[in-house]
Structure formats: structure tokens, C-alpha cells
Coordinates of C-alpha atoms (C1' of nucleotides) in Angstrom, one line a residue:
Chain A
X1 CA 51.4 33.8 -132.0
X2 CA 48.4 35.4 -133.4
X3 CA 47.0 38.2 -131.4
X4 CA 43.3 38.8 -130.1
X5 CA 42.3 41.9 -132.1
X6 CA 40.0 43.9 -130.0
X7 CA 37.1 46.5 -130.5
X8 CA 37.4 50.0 -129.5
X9 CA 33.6 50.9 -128.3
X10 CA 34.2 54.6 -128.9
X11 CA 36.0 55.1 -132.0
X12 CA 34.8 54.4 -135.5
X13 CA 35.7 55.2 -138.8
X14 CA 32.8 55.7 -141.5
X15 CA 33.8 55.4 -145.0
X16 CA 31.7 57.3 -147.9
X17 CA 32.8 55.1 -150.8
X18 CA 32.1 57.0 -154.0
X19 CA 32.0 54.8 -157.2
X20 CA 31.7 56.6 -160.9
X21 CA 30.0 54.3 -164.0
X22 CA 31.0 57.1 -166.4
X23 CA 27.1 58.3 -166.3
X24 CA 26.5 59.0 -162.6
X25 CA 27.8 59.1 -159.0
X26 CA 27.0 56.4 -156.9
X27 CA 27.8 55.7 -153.4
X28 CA 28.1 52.3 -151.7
X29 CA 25.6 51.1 -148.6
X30 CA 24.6 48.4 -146.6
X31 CA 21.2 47.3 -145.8
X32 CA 20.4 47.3 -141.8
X33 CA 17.8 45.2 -141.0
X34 CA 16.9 44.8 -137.4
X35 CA 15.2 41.0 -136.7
X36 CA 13.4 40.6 -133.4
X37 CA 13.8 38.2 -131.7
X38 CA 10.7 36.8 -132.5
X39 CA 11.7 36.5 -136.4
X40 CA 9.9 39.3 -137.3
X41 CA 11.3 42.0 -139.3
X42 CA 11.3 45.4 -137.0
X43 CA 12.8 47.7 -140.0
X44 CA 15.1 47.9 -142.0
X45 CA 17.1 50.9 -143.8
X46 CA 21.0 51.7 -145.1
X47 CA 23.7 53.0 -144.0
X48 CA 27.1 54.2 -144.4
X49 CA 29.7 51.4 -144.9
X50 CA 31.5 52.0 -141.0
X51 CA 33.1 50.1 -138.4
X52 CA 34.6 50.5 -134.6
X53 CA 39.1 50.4 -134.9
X54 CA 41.0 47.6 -133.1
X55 CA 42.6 48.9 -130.5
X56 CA 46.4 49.2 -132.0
X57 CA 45.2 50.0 -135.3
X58 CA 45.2 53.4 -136.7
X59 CA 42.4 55.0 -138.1
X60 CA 43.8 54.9 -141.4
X61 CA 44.3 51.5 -141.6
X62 CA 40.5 51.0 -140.2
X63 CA 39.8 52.4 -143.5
X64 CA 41.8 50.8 -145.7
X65 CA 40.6 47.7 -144.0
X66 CA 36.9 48.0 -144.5
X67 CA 37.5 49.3 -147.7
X68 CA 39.4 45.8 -149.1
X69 CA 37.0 44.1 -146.8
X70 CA 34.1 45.4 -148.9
X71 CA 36.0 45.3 -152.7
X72 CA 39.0 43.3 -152.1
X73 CA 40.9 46.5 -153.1
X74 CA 44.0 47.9 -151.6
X75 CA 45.7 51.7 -153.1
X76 CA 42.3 53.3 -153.2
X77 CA 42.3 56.9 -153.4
X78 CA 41.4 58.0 -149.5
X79 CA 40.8 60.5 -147.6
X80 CA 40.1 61.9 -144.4
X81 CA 37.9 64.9 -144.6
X82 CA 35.6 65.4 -141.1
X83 CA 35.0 64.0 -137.5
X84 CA 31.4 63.4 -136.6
X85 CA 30.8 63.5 -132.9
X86 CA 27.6 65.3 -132.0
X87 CA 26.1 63.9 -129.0
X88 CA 23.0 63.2 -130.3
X89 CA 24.7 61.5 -133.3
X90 CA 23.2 57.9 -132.6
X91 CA 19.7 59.0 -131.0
X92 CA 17.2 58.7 -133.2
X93 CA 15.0 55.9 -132.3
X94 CA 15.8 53.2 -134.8
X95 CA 19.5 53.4 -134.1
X96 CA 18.7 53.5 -130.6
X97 CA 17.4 49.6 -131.3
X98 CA 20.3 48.8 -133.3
X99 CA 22.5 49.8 -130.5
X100 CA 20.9 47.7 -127.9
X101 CA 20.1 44.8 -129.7
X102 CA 23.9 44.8 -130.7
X103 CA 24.5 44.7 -127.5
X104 CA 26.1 48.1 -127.2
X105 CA 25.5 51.4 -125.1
X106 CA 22.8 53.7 -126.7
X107 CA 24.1 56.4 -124.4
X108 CA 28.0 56.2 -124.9
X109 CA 29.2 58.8 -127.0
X110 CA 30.8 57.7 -130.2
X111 CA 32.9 59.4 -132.5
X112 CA 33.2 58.8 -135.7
X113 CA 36.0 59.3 -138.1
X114 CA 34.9 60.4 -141.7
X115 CA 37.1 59.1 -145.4
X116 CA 35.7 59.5 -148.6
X117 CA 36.9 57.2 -151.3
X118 CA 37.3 57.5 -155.0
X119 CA 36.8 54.4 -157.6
X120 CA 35.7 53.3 -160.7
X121 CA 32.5 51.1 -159.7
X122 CA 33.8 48.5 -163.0
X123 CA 36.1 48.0 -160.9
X124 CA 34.5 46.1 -157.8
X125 CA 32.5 43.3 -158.1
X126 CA 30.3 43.0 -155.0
X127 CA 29.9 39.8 -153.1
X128 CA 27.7 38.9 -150.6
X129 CA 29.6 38.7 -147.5
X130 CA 26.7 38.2 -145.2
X131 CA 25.4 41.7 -145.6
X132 CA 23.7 43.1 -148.6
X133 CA 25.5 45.8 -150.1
X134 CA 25.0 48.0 -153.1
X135 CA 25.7 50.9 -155.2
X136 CA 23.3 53.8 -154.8
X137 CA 23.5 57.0 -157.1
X138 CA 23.9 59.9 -154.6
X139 CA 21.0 61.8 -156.3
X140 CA 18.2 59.0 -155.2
X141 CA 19.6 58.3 -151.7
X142 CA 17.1 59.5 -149.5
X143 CA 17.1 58.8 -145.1
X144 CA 19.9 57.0 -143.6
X145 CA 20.7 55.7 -140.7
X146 CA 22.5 57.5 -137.7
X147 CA 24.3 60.6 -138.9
X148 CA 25.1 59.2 -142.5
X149 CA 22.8 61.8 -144.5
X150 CA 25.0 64.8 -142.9
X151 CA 28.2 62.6 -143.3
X152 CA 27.5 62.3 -147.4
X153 CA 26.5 65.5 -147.4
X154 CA 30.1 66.5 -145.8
X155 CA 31.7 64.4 -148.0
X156 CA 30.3 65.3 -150.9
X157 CA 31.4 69.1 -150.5
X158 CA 34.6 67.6 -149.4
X159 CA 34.6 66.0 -152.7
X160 CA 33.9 68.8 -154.9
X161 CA 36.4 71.3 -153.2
X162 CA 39.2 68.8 -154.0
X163 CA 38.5 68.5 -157.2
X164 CA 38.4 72.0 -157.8
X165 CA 41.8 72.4 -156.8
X166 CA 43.6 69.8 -156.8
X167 CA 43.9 66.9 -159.8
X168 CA 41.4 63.9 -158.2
X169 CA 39.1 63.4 -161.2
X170 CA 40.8 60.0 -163.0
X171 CA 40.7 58.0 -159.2
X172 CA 37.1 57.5 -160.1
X173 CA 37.9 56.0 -163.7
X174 CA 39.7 52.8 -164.8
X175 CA 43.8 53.4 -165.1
X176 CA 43.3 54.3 -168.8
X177 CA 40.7 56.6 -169.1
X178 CA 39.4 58.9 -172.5
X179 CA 39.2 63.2 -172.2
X180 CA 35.4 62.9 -172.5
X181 CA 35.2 60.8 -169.4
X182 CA 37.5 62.8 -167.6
X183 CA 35.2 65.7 -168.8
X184 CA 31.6 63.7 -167.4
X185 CA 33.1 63.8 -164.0
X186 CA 33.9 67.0 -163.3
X187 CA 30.5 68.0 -165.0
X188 CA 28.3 65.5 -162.8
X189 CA 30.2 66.2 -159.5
X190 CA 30.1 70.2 -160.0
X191 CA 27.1 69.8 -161.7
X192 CA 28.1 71.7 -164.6
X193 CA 29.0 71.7 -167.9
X194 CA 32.6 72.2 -170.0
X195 CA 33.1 73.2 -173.7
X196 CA 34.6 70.2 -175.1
X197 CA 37.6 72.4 -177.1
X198 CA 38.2 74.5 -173.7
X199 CA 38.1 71.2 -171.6
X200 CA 41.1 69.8 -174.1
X201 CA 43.2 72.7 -174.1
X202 CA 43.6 72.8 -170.4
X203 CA 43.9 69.3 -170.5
X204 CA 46.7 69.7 -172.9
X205 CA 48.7 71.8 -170.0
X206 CA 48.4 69.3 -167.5
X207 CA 51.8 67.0 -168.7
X208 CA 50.9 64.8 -165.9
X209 CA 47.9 63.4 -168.3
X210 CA 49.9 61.3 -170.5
X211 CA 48.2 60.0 -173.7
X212 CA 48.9 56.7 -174.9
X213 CA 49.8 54.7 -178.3
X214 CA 46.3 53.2 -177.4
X215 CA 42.6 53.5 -178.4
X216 CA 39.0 52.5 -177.0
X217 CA 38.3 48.9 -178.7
X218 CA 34.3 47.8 -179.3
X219 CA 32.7 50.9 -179.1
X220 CA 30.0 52.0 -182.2
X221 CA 32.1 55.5 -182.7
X222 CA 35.1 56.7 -183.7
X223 CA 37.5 55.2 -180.6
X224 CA 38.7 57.7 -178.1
X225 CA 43.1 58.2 -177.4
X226 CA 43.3 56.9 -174.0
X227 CA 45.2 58.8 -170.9
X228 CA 47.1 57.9 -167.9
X229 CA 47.9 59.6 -164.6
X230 CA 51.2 60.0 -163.8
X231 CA 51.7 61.0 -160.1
X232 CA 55.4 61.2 -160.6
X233 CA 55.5 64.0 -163.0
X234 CA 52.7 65.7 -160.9
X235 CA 54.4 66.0 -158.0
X236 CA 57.5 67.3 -160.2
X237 CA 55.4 69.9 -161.9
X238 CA 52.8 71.4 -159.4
X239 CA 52.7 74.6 -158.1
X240 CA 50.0 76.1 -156.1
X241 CA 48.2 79.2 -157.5
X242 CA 47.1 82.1 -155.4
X243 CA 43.3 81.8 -156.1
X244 CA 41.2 83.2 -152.9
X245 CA 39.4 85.8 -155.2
X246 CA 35.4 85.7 -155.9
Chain B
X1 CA 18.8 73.3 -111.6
X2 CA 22.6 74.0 -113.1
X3 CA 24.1 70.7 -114.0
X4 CA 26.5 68.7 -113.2
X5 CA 29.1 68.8 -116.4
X6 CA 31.0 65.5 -117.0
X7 CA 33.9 65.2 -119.1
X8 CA 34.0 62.5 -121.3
X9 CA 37.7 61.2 -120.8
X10 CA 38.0 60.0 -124.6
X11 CA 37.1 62.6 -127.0
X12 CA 39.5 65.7 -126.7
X13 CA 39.6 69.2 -128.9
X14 CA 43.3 70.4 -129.8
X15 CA 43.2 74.2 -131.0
X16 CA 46.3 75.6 -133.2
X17 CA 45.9 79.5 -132.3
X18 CA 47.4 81.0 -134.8
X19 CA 47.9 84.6 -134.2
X20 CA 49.5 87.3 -136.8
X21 CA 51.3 90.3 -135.1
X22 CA 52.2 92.2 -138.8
X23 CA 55.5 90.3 -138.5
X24 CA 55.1 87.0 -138.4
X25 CA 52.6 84.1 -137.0
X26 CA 52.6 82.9 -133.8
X27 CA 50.8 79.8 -131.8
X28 CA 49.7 80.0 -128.5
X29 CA 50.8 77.5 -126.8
X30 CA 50.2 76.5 -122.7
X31 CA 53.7 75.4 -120.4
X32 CA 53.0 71.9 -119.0
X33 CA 55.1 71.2 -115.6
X34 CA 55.1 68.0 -114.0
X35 CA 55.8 68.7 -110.0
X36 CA 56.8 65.3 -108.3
X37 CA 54.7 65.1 -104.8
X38 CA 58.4 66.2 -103.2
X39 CA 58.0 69.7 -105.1
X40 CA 60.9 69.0 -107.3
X41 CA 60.2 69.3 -110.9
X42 CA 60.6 66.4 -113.0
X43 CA 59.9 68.3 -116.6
X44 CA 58.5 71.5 -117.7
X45 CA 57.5 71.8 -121.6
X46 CA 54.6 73.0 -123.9
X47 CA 51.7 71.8 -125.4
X48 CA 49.0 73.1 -127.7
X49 CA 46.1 74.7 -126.5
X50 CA 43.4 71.4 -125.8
X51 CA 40.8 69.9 -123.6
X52 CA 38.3 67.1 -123.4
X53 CA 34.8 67.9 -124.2
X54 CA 32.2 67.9 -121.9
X55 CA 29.5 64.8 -122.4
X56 CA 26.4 67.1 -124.0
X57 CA 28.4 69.4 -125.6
X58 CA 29.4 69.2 -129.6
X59 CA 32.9 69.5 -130.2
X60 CA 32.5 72.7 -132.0
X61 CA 31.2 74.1 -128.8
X62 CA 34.4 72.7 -127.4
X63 CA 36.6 74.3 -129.4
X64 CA 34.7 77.5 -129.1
X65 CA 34.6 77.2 -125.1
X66 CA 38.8 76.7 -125.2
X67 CA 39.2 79.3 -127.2
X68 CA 37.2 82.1 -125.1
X69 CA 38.6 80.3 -121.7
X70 CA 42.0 81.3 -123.0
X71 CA 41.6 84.5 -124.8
X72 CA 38.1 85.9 -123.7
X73 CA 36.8 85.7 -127.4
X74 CA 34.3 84.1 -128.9
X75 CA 33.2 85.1 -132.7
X76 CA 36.0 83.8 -134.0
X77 CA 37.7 82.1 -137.3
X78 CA 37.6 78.7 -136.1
X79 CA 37.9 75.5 -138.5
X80 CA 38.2 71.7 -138.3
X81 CA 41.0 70.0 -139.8
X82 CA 42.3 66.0 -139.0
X83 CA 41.9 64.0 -136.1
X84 CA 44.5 62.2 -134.8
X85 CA 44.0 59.1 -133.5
X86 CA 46.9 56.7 -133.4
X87 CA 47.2 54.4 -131.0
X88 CA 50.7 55.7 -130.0
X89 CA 49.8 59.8 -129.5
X90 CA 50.5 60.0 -125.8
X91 CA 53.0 56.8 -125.2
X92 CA 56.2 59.0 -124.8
X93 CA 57.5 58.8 -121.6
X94 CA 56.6 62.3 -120.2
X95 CA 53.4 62.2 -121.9
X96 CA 52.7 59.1 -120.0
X97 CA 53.5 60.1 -116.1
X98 CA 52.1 63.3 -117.3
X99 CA 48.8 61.2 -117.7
X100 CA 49.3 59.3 -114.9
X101 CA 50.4 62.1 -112.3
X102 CA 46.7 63.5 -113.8
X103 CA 45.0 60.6 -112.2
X104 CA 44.2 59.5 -116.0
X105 CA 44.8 55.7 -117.8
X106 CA 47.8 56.3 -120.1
X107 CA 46.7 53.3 -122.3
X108 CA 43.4 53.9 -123.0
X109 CA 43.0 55.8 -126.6
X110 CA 42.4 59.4 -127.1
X111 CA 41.1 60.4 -130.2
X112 CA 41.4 64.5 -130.9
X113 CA 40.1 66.6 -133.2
X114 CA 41.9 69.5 -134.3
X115 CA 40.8 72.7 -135.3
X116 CA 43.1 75.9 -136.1
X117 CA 41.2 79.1 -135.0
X118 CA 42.8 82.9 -136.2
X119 CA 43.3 85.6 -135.0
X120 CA 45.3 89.1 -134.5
X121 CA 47.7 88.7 -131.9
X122 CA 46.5 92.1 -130.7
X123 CA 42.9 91.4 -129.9
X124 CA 43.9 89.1 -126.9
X125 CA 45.2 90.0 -123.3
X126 CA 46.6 87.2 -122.3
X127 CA 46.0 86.9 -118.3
X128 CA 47.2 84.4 -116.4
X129 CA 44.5 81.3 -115.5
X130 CA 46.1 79.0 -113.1
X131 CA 48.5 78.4 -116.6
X132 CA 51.3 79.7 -118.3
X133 CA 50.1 80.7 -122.2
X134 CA 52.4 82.7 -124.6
X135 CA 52.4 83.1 -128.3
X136 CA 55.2 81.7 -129.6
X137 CA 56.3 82.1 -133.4
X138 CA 55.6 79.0 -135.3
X139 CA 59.0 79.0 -136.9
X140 CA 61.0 78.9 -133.4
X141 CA 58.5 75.9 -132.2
X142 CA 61.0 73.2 -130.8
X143 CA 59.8 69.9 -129.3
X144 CA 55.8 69.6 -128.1
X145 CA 54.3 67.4 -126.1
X146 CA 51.9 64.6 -126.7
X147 CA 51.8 64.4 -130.7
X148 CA 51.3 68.1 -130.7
X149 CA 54.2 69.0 -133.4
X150 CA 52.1 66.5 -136.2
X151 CA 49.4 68.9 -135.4
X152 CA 50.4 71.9 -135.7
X153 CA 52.3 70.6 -138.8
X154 CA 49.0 69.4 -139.8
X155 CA 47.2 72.9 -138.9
X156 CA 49.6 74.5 -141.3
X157 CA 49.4 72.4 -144.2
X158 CA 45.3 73.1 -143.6
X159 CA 45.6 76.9 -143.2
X160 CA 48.1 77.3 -146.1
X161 CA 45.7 75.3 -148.6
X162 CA 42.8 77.3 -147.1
X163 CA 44.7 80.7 -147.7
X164 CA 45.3 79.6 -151.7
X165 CA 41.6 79.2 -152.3
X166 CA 39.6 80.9 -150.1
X167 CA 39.5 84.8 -148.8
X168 CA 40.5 84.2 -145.0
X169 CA 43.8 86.0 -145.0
X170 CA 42.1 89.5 -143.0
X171 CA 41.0 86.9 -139.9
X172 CA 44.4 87.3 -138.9
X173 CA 44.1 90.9 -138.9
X174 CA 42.4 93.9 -137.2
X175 CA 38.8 94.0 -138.6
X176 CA 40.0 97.5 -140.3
X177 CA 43.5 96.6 -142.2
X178 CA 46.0 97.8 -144.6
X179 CA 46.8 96.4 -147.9
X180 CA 49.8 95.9 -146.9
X181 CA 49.3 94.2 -143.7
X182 CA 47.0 91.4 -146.1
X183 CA 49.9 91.1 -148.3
X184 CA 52.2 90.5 -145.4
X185 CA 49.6 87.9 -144.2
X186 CA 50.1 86.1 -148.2
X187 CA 54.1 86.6 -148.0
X188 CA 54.6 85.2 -144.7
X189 CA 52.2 82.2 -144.5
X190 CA 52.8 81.2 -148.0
X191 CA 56.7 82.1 -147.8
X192 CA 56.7 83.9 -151.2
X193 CA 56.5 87.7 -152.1
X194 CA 54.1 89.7 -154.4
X195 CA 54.9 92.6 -156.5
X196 CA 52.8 95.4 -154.8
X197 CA 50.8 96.6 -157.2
X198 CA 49.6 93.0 -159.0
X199 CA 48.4 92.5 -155.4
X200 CA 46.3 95.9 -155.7
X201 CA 45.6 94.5 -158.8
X202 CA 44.0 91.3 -157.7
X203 CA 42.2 92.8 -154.5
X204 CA 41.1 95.7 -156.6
X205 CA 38.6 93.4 -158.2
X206 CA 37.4 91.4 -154.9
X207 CA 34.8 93.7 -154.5
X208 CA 34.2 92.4 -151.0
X209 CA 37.6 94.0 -149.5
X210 CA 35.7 97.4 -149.1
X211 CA 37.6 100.7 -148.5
X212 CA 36.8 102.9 -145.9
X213 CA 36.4 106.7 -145.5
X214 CA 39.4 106.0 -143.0
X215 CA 43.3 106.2 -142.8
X216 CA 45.6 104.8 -140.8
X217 CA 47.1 106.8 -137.6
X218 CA 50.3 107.5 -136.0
X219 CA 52.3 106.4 -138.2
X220 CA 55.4 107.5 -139.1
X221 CA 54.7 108.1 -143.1
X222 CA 52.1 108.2 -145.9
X223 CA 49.1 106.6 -144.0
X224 CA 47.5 104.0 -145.6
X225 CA 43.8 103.5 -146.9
X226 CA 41.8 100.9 -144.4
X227 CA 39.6 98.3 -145.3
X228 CA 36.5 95.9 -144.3
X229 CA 36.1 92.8 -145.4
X230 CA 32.5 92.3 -145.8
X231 CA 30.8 88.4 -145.8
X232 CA 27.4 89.4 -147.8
X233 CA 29.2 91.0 -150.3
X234 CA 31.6 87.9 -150.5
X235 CA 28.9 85.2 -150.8
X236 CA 26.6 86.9 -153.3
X237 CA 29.4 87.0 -155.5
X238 CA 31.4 84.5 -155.1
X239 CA 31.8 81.5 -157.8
X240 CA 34.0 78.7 -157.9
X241 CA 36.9 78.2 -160.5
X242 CA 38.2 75.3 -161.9
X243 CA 41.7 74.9 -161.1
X244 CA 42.8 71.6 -160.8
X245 CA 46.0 72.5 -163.0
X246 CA 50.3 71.8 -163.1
Chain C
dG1 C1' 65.4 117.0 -145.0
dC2 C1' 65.2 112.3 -144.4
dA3 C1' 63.4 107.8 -143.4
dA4 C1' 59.5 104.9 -144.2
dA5 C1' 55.9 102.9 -146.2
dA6 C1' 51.8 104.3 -149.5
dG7 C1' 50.2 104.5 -153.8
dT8 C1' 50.1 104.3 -158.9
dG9 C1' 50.4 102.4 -165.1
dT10 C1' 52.1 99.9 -168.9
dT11 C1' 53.5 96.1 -171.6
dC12 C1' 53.5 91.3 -172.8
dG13 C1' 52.4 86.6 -172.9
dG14 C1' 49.2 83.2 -171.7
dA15 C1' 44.7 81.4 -170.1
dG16 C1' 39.5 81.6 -170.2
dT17 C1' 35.4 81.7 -173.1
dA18 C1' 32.5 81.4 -177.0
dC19 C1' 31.6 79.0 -181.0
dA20 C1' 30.8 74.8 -185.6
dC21 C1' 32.2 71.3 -188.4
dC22 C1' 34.5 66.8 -190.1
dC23 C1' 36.1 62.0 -188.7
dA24 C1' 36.2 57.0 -187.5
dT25 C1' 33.8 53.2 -186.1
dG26 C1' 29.8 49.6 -185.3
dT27 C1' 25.5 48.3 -186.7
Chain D
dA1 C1' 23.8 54.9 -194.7
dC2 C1' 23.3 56.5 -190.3
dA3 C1' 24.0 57.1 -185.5
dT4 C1' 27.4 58.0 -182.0
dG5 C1' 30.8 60.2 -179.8
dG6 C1' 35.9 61.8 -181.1
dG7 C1' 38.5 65.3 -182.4
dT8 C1' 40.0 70.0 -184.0
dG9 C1' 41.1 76.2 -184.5
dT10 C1' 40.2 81.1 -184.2
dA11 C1' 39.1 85.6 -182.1
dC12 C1' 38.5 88.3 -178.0
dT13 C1' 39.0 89.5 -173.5
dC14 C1' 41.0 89.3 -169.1
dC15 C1' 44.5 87.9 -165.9
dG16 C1' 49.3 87.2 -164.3
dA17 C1' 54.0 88.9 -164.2
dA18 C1' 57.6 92.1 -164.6
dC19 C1' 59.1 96.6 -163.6
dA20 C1' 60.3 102.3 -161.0
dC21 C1' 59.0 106.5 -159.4
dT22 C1' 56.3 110.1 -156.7
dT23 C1' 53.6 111.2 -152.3
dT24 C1' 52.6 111.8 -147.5
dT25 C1' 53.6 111.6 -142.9
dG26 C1' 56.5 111.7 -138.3
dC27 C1' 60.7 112.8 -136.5

DNA sequence: GCAAAAGTGTTCGGAGTACACCCATGT
DNA sequence: ACATGGGTGTACTCCGAACACTTTTGC
């Protein structure tokens, strides 16, 4: 009694899908390469990893689906931040192309959805699944296709106002994580820098960081204390601060 | 050469008005009557403040055409939050002949995007346009149609975590206020109290709350000192904090 | 004159910031 | 032995929190 899952035309959900190496943030595309029909190669760019929703399926799900269908992950950090639905969203020529040789309507208006996720990049291993898709550090992504340049761009300050405020940094490390890579991705993502002492101390106020009887193994320095996130004793602990000034 | 406008018949625009009075906050909120083609009323009950957007027009110029439709304003605090989406929004019963007495497919999916736009309940005259609107205060909001309570429940959440962290509290206000009536603002959207003069305190040093050669009037004690909140001012000086803490 | 809200200062504890050196490990 | 990042303490300033009385106006 399987059912026929079927396409909605007009919704979509594009996921920006933010991995972390401990050096640099990187965000995960798909090359779009338009064949004619000829066998020649018309162009070929990257985009956004996206998809259209099956009708009974929320958006959410759409998501989490093309997320695991990507990196075979489920209980990645998600999150919608903005809808993308100008109407001149899917003009420009080259998408125009896509559209029609995909046998879809240029001209419908389509809406698009927009979640941001958080992971560790160690901790996909990317396949080839008939489409080639790859990490790209933010910093060296230059055009994309459709809208996606002003959807990164969204979700990048969606990115950096969360994790100003609200305790995101570990979901792009592994579970155990050291201070000085906690540290490396608030600097890179607010493109800053911390005092290592001052870092620590605050650290030290966050209970929900939880050190373990456990150090780094193979590395050519003194090994770092590792750290775990404990959602349970966050949730027990938080308090929101009044903080609108300057 | 005016044009035809079409409206697209998937993509709508929910707006949360939120309007402060000094007292408490209020939504504006639109009665919904279903008259059976015998006259007799089959249900009367309210929904939010929505419409679909027109093909050609961005959904910010949505937003901004529902909001001056029903309140004659335009120039104001407006904001995107979620979008809602699931596949079961409108399949309650009188959501459904409601759809179908409109001559529209109650199957077929509508996605909305919500935005929360405020206000001062003062600034509008509400006049009656072929609808019954009234502000109603958010805490006496009983059952909505469509999915309308998850948004406005959603259009809190949004405004409350926009009020910790970022100066909009005076957009619910007069564009000359008291301290007081931006404290009240804090107390009653946030559900706390402040001590009186740690507030002056804190505003004291926000040097884009600007006093004005200008008192209060008509009051019946000590008037207060107005104020200006001025944007320049705000974003030469304002700088992020780190506050991802407890 | 009285009711009502405006306006104002001090103390204490805790957090933010600036700053420099020794330690454990792998090669 | 040396290169690499891990780990630690102090002094100063500023902010957050707690707390009570006088002032100005309309009635």
C-alpha cells in the first residue's frame, strides 16, 4: 500500500547547509549543468542544495529529507530563517533554460522556503548520487544560480544573529569538541577575534558546557580537555537578558 | 494602460498587527461570517489580518499594501517571521466551506508568510471597509481561524526575541514617548517589571533615545520628559555583543 | 491638599577587557 | 630540542540589581 508521492510545482524548500572544518566555513552546493540536447554542454554553474515538497509533507520534513538525502544524517541542527518569493526570483536567463528544459513553467511563481543548517563537515562523507556535490568555503563562493547568492547572504546574517544570542556554536563541531574550537567559530563567523583567558571565563559560566574525563589523542601539542553540550541543563538554566542597547 | 492585477491563488501574506494602547497589546484581527445562500448564518469568527499577493508584486509589497488597506498607513515597522505551510492549515471544517463558499479549491496548498508589523493603537482610525476589524488584546484571543492562533503564537515568540536584542520597543509607541510608556512596552511584552531608575539607567546610555525640549500635556501630574528615537544615531553607534550565555 | 506619576543616587557583586607566561605532547 | 597549541590569574572599569523619597501637575 505504498503511496504515489507527488511534487508540489510551487513550493520549495532551499537548504543553506553550513559545514565547519575547524579552519573555515564552508557551505555545500551542487553543480547544474544544462546538456542540450545535442550533447553539448550549454553551461554549467552551482547552486543551493533545494527541492519542490510532496504534497502531504511539511516543509520541515522537506528539509530534513534533503538534508539525509545529501549526508545520510538525521538530528541536524535546522532552521528556518526566511521566505524567498520575489517574482523575478527565477528570471535570469540561465535559470530560465533550466526551467524549460526540466520541463517546468519559467513563468510560474515559486516560493521558496529558506533553512540553514549547522554541522561538522568530518562528519559527512559525500557520495556521488548522480549529482556532483561539494563543500565550498563561503568566502570564495562567487555567482549562483536563481536567487541562491541573496539566500546565503540571508542566511548567513541569520547565522550570525543566532549565535550572538543564543548557544549554536558546538552544532558545527563533532559531539566532543575542545574550548579553542569552540573559540575558532565564533571568531570566523563574526569575523572577529576573543582573548583566549576572557573566552574561558565565560565559558566557565555556561554549566551547560560540560567538560569531560577525556583528552584530544594524536595531536603534536599538549592535548586539549574535551566538552559536551548538554541541551538538558540548558533548557533548565537559561534566562533571557534584556540586551536592545547599542 | 493600468493593468489587469491577478492574484496568484497560492502564495498568501498573514500580518500580526500588533498595536500598544499604554495598557496592553492588542491584534487587529478581521470577523469572518459565512452567510449560507438562504441568508442564515452558518458561523461567524475571526481571523488575522491576510491576503494573497498579487502576481508582480513582492510579498513585502504585500504586506505593506494589507497593512495601509486596513489602517491607512504605510511607513511602518513591519518584519518577516515563519511561513507556514503544512499541508493541513486550512482542513478544519469551517475553514474548508469557508474556502469553498469563496469559490476557492480547499485542497490545494497554501503556503503563507507571516510578518508582524507595530504600531500605536492610536495612530489608526479604524473605518469600516466592507469588513469588521477591531483590536483585540492578545491575551483575551480565543479560537482563530485557519491556523491563525500558531501564528500569532509564532509572531510573539518573534517579537519577544526581537525586543531582548534589538531597540524596537518605541515602534509601538507615539513617535514622541515617555520613559515610562517604553518601560511599560518592556513590562508588558516581556511579562516582567524593571526597577525605574536601572531602566533610566540603561536608556540613559542609548544615546539614540534623544530628549526633547518637550513635556508631556494634560496630564493629571508631574509631566514627563519626551523623547525621539533617532535611526542615524542608532546605526552609527551600534555594535553587537556577544551573549550567547545561561 | 491629595492623588498620580515623574524623577533622582548609592552600594554591592559580578562581568567585560586587557594583558604574559609556563605546560604537555609529537616529531 | 623545538614547534605547537593548551592552559592559567590579576587589576580595573562598567554594568546589573536592590532599594525610598521628593517634585510637579490637575482636580
Amino acid at each position: 500500500m505504498t503511496q504515489m508521492r507527488v511534487l508540489n510545482n510551487y513550493i520549495s524548500v532551499d537548504c543553506v547547509i553550513f559545514g565547519f572544518d575547524f579552519d573555515k566555513l564552508n557551505v555545500l552546493v551542487v553543480e547544474r549543468t544544462l546538456t542540450n540536447d545535442d550533447g553539448v554542454v550549454d553551461f554549467s554553474d552551482l547552486t543551493l542544495t533545494g527541492n519542490h515538497i510532496f504534497e502531504e509533507e511539511t516543509i520541515v520534513e522537506a528539509a530534513d529529507r534533503i538534508l539525509f538525502d545529501l549526508t545520510g544524517l538525521a538530528d541536524i541542527y535546522l532552521e528556518q530563517f526566511k521566505t524567498f518569493a520575489s517574482p523575478d526570483r527565477l528570471k535570469k536567463e540561465n535559470d530560465r533554460k533550466w526551467l524549460l528544459h526540466d520541463g517546468r513553467d519559467p513563468d510560474k511563481r515559486i516560493v521558496s522556503i529558506g533553512f540553514f543548517a549547522l554541522l561538522a563537515t568530518q562528519k559527512v562523507t559525500l557520495e556521488w548520487k548522480g549529482r556532483n556535490i561539494k563543500w565550498l568555503p563561503v568566502d570564495e563562493v562567487k555567482s549562483l544560480a536563481f536567487d541562491h547568492n541573496l539566500i546565503l547572504e540571508e542566511a548567513l546574517k541569520a547565522l550570525r544573529s543566532k549565535l550572538l544570542h543564543e548557544p549554536i556554536g558546538f552544532e558545527l563541531l563533532p559531539d566532543k569538541f575542545t574550548l579553542s574550537q569552540l573559540q575558532k567559530v565564533y571568531e570566523i563567523i563574526l569575523d572577529t577575534t576573543f582573548d583566549k583567558r576572557n573566552f574561558r571565563k565565560k565559558v566557565a559560566r555556561m554549566k551547560y558546557l560540560i567538560p569531560l574525563n577525556e583528552k584530544q589523542q594524536g595531536v603534536a601539542h599538549k592535548p586539549a580537555q574535551l566538552y559536551l553540550f548538554s541541551r538538558e541543563v540548558y533548557e533548565k538554566t537559561r534566562k533571557e537578558i534584556l540586551n536592545f542597547l547599542v
